[in-house]
Amino acid sequence: MKVTFYGHGCIGLQIDNISVLVDPFISGNSKASHINIEDIEADYILITHAHQDHILDVETIARQTNAILVSNYEIISHYEKLGLEGHPMNHGGNWTFEFGDVKYVNAVHTSSFPDGSYGGQPGGFIIKGEGKTIYIAGDTALTMDMKLIPLQYKLDLAILPIGDNFTMGIEDAILASDFIECDKILGYHYDTFGYIEIDQVLARQKFFEKGKDLMLLDIGESIEL
Ligand code: NI
Ligand code: MN
């Protein structure tokens, strides 16, 4: 499984030969100006919640790729009205897609669309494919529900928000990594704008002191699991 960081909350996954894009927010991210959304491949677009910094490029990329959208029922209904194809899920539900298994799990956050309309409840995803299991937390607070994850999954990687203010910060992300029993963390949702700027050196050091690995990728950089 190849994992690419496209900045902010946007992650690309290559699972076998299938491209899965999560929360595309590229054209509005000044730090991602070197990424051309016309070059982004997507067979599926997973959406954690309806906030603008997670859905901005959904429509454009879905129209250019014919990707199938996967999210909560309310977000999928919104996009189906615009003529896009979607697969609705809700919290606690699993589905086996051609690239692997997806579970839509709880996140503690909000989920309105940019116009204020209801975007369902926010979530995260657990994705199993190519023999690997990853957790993409979405925008969330630290929550006890994370303790449910290791009862059923042995994670190879967790992608956690670390920017604070709107989501968990560093200290809570370290606790989250205890809750989910995964010490290999890819940080996201930081440094995009003023409220979520972090000290990257200090963040890595704090994880390191707890025996954990915090990876922070350049925008466009990939890792292989
Ligand atoms: Ni959000
Ligand atoms: Mn966000």
Short mmCIF file of C-alpha atoms and ligand atoms in Angstrom, two decimals:
data_model
loop_
_atom_site.label_atom_id
_atom_site.label_comp_id
_atom_site.label_asym_id
_atom_site.label_seq_id
_atom_site.Cartn_x
_atom_site.Cartn_y
_atom_site.Cartn_z
CA MET A 1 0.00 0.00 0.00
CA LYS A 2 1.37 3.37 -1.04
CA VAL A 3 0.34 6.39 1.05
CA THR A 4 0.77 9.90 -0.37
CA PHE A 5 0.30 13.14 1.57
CA TYR A 6 -1.36 15.84 -0.54
CA GLY A 7 -1.39 18.42 2.24
CA HIS A 8 -3.79 19.27 5.07
CA GLY A 9 -6.27 16.35 5.42
CA CYS A 10 -5.78 14.95 1.94
CA ILE A 11 -4.30 11.48 1.55
CA GLY A 12 -3.88 9.33 -1.55
CA LEU A 13 -3.74 5.55 -1.26
CA GLN A 14 -2.62 3.13 -3.93
CA ILE A 15 -3.98 -0.30 -3.02
CA ASP A 16 -3.09 -2.91 -5.62
CA ASN A 17 -3.94 -0.99 -8.79
CA ILE A 18 -6.72 1.07 -7.31
CA SER A 19 -6.43 4.74 -6.36
CA VAL A 20 -8.26 5.91 -3.27
CA LEU A 21 -8.26 9.62 -2.46
CA VAL A 22 -9.33 10.95 0.94
CA ASP A 23 -10.63 14.48 1.69
CA PRO A 24 -9.32 16.40 -1.35
CA PHE A 25 -8.44 19.99 -0.43
CA ILE A 26 -5.65 20.92 -2.82
CA SER A 27 -6.68 23.87 -5.02
CA GLY A 28 -7.42 25.96 -1.92
CA ASN A 29 -4.21 25.06 -0.11
CA SER A 30 -1.49 27.62 -0.86
CA LYS A 31 1.11 25.13 0.45
CA ALA A 32 0.04 22.58 -2.20
CA SER A 33 0.31 24.89 -5.23
CA HIS A 34 2.81 22.47 -6.84
CA ILE A 35 0.13 19.74 -6.94
CA ASN A 36 -2.06 19.84 -10.04
CA ILE A 37 -5.46 18.33 -9.31
CA GLU A 38 -5.78 17.33 -12.98
CA ASP A 39 -2.97 14.84 -12.31
CA ILE A 40 -4.72 13.22 -9.34
CA GLU A 41 -6.02 9.73 -9.98
CA ALA A 42 -9.03 8.48 -8.06
CA ASP A 43 -11.18 5.39 -8.46
CA TYR A 44 -12.74 6.19 -5.09
CA ILE A 45 -12.94 9.37 -3.02
CA LEU A 46 -13.48 8.87 0.70
CA ILE A 47 -14.85 11.86 2.61
CA THR A 48 -14.63 12.05 6.42
CA HIS A 49 -16.93 15.06 6.85
CA ALA A 50 -18.42 18.00 4.97
CA HIS A 51 -16.17 20.88 6.01
CA GLN A 52 -14.75 22.88 3.13
CA ASP A 53 -11.14 21.98 3.97
CA HIS A 54 -12.07 18.31 3.26
CA ILE A 55 -14.42 18.54 0.27
CA LEU A 56 -13.25 21.54 -1.79
CA ASP A 57 -12.00 19.49 -4.76
CA VAL A 58 -14.37 16.52 -4.48
CA GLU A 59 -16.65 17.58 -7.31
CA THR A 60 -13.89 18.59 -9.72
CA ILE A 61 -11.86 15.42 -9.20
CA ALA A 62 -14.94 13.15 -9.22
CA ARG A 63 -16.06 14.60 -12.56
CA GLN A 64 -12.63 14.21 -14.14
CA THR A 65 -12.04 10.66 -12.82
CA ASN A 66 -15.58 9.23 -12.48
CA ALA A 67 -14.59 8.21 -8.95
CA ILE A 68 -17.15 6.65 -6.63
CA LEU A 69 -17.61 8.70 -3.47
CA VAL A 70 -17.71 6.99 -0.07
CA SER A 71 -18.93 8.84 3.00
CA ASN A 72 -21.82 9.17 5.40
CA TYR A 73 -25.38 9.03 4.07
CA GLU A 74 -25.95 12.80 4.14
CA ILE A 75 -22.76 13.68 2.25
CA ILE A 76 -23.43 11.03 -0.39
CA SER A 77 -27.02 12.24 -0.82
CA HIS A 78 -25.68 15.77 -1.36
CA TYR A 79 -23.34 14.62 -4.14
CA GLU A 80 -25.86 12.26 -5.74
CA LYS A 81 -28.13 15.29 -6.24
CA LEU A 82 -25.23 16.83 -8.23
CA GLY A 83 -25.11 13.73 -10.43
CA LEU A 84 -22.09 12.03 -8.86
CA GLU A 85 -21.96 8.37 -7.93
CA GLY A 86 -21.66 7.44 -4.29
CA HIS A 87 -21.72 4.69 -1.72
CA PRO A 88 -23.37 5.77 1.56
CA MET A 89 -22.18 4.38 4.89
CA ASN A 90 -22.81 5.18 8.51
CA HIS A 91 -20.88 4.78 11.74
CA GLY A 92 -19.89 1.26 12.67
CA GLY A 93 -20.62 -0.06 9.20
CA ASN A 94 -18.20 -2.10 7.08
CA TRP A 95 -18.19 -2.64 3.34
CA THR A 96 -15.89 -4.64 1.12
CA PHE A 97 -14.86 -2.60 -1.91
CA GLU A 98 -12.70 -3.88 -4.79
CA PHE A 99 -9.60 -2.46 -3.04
CA GLY A 100 -10.41 -3.84 0.42
CA ASP A 101 -12.53 -3.40 3.52
CA VAL A 102 -13.63 -0.03 4.86
CA LYS A 103 -15.21 0.73 8.23
CA TYR A 104 -16.64 4.17 8.95
CA VAL A 105 -15.79 4.94 12.57
CA ASN A 106 -16.63 7.66 15.06
CA ALA A 107 -14.98 11.06 15.15
CA VAL A 108 -15.78 13.83 17.59
CA HIS A 109 -16.08 16.98 15.48
CA THR A 110 -18.80 18.73 13.41
CA SER A 111 -19.77 18.30 9.75
CA SER A 112 -21.69 21.15 8.11
CA PHE A 113 -21.27 21.93 4.41
CA PRO A 114 -19.78 25.36 3.58
CA ASP A 115 -23.32 26.78 3.09
CA GLY A 116 -24.28 25.63 6.59
CA SER A 117 -26.41 22.66 5.47
CA TYR A 118 -26.26 19.38 7.37
CA GLY A 119 -23.35 17.11 6.51
CA GLY A 120 -24.25 14.20 8.78
CA GLN A 121 -21.97 13.20 11.61
CA PRO A 122 -18.19 13.25 11.02
CA GLY A 123 -16.18 10.07 10.84
CA GLY A 124 -12.90 8.40 10.17
CA PHE A 125 -12.00 5.29 8.18
CA ILE A 126 -10.29 2.01 8.90
CA ILE A 127 -9.04 0.59 5.63
CA LYS A 128 -7.76 -2.95 5.10
CA GLY A 129 -6.10 -3.72 1.80
CA GLU A 130 -3.03 -5.45 0.39
CA GLY A 131 -2.57 -7.15 3.78
CA LYS A 132 -2.21 -3.81 5.59
CA THR A 133 -4.57 -2.01 7.94
CA ILE A 134 -4.60 1.75 8.39
CA TYR A 135 -6.71 4.19 10.37
CA ILE A 136 -7.46 7.63 8.96
CA ALA A 137 -8.93 9.51 11.90
CA GLY A 138 -10.37 12.52 10.07
CA ASP A 139 -10.86 15.67 12.09
CA THR A 140 -11.43 14.51 15.63
CA ALA A 141 -10.85 15.10 19.29
CA LEU A 142 -9.22 12.42 21.35
CA THR A 143 -12.07 10.05 22.17
CA MET A 144 -12.48 6.87 24.21
CA ASP A 145 -14.06 5.27 21.12
CA MET A 146 -10.52 4.95 19.75
CA LYS A 147 -9.98 2.19 22.33
CA LEU A 148 -12.44 0.02 20.39
CA ILE A 149 -10.14 -0.08 17.35
CA PRO A 150 -7.39 -2.41 18.66
CA LEU A 151 -10.05 -4.86 19.89
CA GLN A 152 -10.61 -5.69 16.23
CA TYR A 153 -7.64 -4.38 14.25
CA LYS A 154 -3.87 -4.46 14.37
CA LEU A 155 -2.93 -1.20 12.71
CA ASP A 156 0.13 -0.84 10.48
CA LEU A 157 -0.26 2.95 10.34
CA ALA A 158 -2.50 5.61 11.84
CA ILE A 159 -3.03 9.00 10.23
CA LEU A 160 -3.94 11.43 12.99
CA PRO A 161 -4.64 15.16 13.07
CA ILE A 162 -2.04 16.99 15.15
CA GLY A 163 -2.67 20.69 14.46
CA ASP A 164 -4.70 21.42 17.62
CA ASN A 165 -7.41 24.13 17.87
CA PHE A 166 -9.91 22.35 15.54
CA THR A 167 -8.74 18.78 16.31
CA MET A 168 -6.37 16.90 18.59
CA GLY A 169 -3.00 18.48 19.20
CA ILE A 170 0.30 16.70 19.80
CA GLU A 171 -0.33 15.61 23.40
CA ASP A 172 -3.75 14.17 22.61
CA ALA A 173 -2.46 12.48 19.45
CA ILE A 174 0.16 10.72 21.59
CA LEU A 175 -2.62 9.47 23.87
CA ALA A 176 -4.64 8.47 20.80
CA SER A 177 -1.71 6.41 19.60
CA ASP A 178 -1.82 4.59 22.97
CA PHE A 179 -5.58 4.05 22.66
CA ILE A 180 -5.30 2.57 19.15
CA GLU A 181 -2.13 0.61 20.04
CA CYS A 182 -0.21 1.91 17.03
CA ASP A 183 3.16 3.63 17.40
CA LYS A 184 3.59 4.45 13.71
CA ILE A 185 1.79 7.74 13.15
CA LEU A 186 1.54 9.95 10.10
CA GLY A 187 0.59 13.44 11.24
CA TYR A 188 -1.79 15.59 9.20
CA HIS A 189 -4.09 18.60 9.50
CA TYR A 190 -1.32 20.99 10.64
CA ASP A 191 0.48 24.09 9.33
CA THR A 192 -2.08 24.79 6.55
CA PHE A 193 -3.22 28.03 8.17
CA GLY A 194 -2.58 30.09 11.27
CA TYR A 195 -4.75 28.32 13.83
CA ILE A 196 -3.03 24.96 13.31
CA GLU A 197 0.65 25.83 13.05
CA ILE A 198 2.91 23.49 15.00
CA ASP A 199 6.57 23.15 15.93
CA GLN A 200 7.46 20.10 13.83
CA VAL A 201 10.77 19.41 15.57
CA LEU A 202 9.15 19.52 19.01
CA ALA A 203 6.23 17.36 17.81
CA ARG A 204 8.55 14.62 16.53
CA GLN A 205 10.60 14.83 19.74
CA LYS A 206 7.53 14.41 21.95
CA PHE A 207 6.49 11.28 20.06
CA PHE A 208 10.06 9.98 20.12
CA GLU A 209 10.24 10.40 23.90
CA LYS A 210 7.22 8.09 24.21
CA GLY A 211 8.84 5.49 21.95
CA LYS A 212 6.66 6.43 18.99
CA ASP A 213 7.40 7.45 15.42
CA LEU A 214 5.74 10.61 14.09
CA MET A 215 6.16 10.93 10.35
CA LEU A 216 5.61 14.32 8.73
CA LEU A 217 5.76 14.18 4.94
CA ASP A 218 6.35 16.91 2.41
CA ILE A 219 3.28 17.66 0.32
CA GLY A 220 3.37 15.20 -2.57
CA GLU A 221 5.67 12.77 -0.71
CA SER A 222 4.77 9.08 -0.39
CA ILE A 223 5.58 6.17 1.89
CA GLU A 224 5.23 2.48 1.16
CA LEU A 225 3.74 0.15 3.77
NI NI B 1 -13.37 19.80 10.00
MN MN B 2 -10.50 20.19 8.85
#
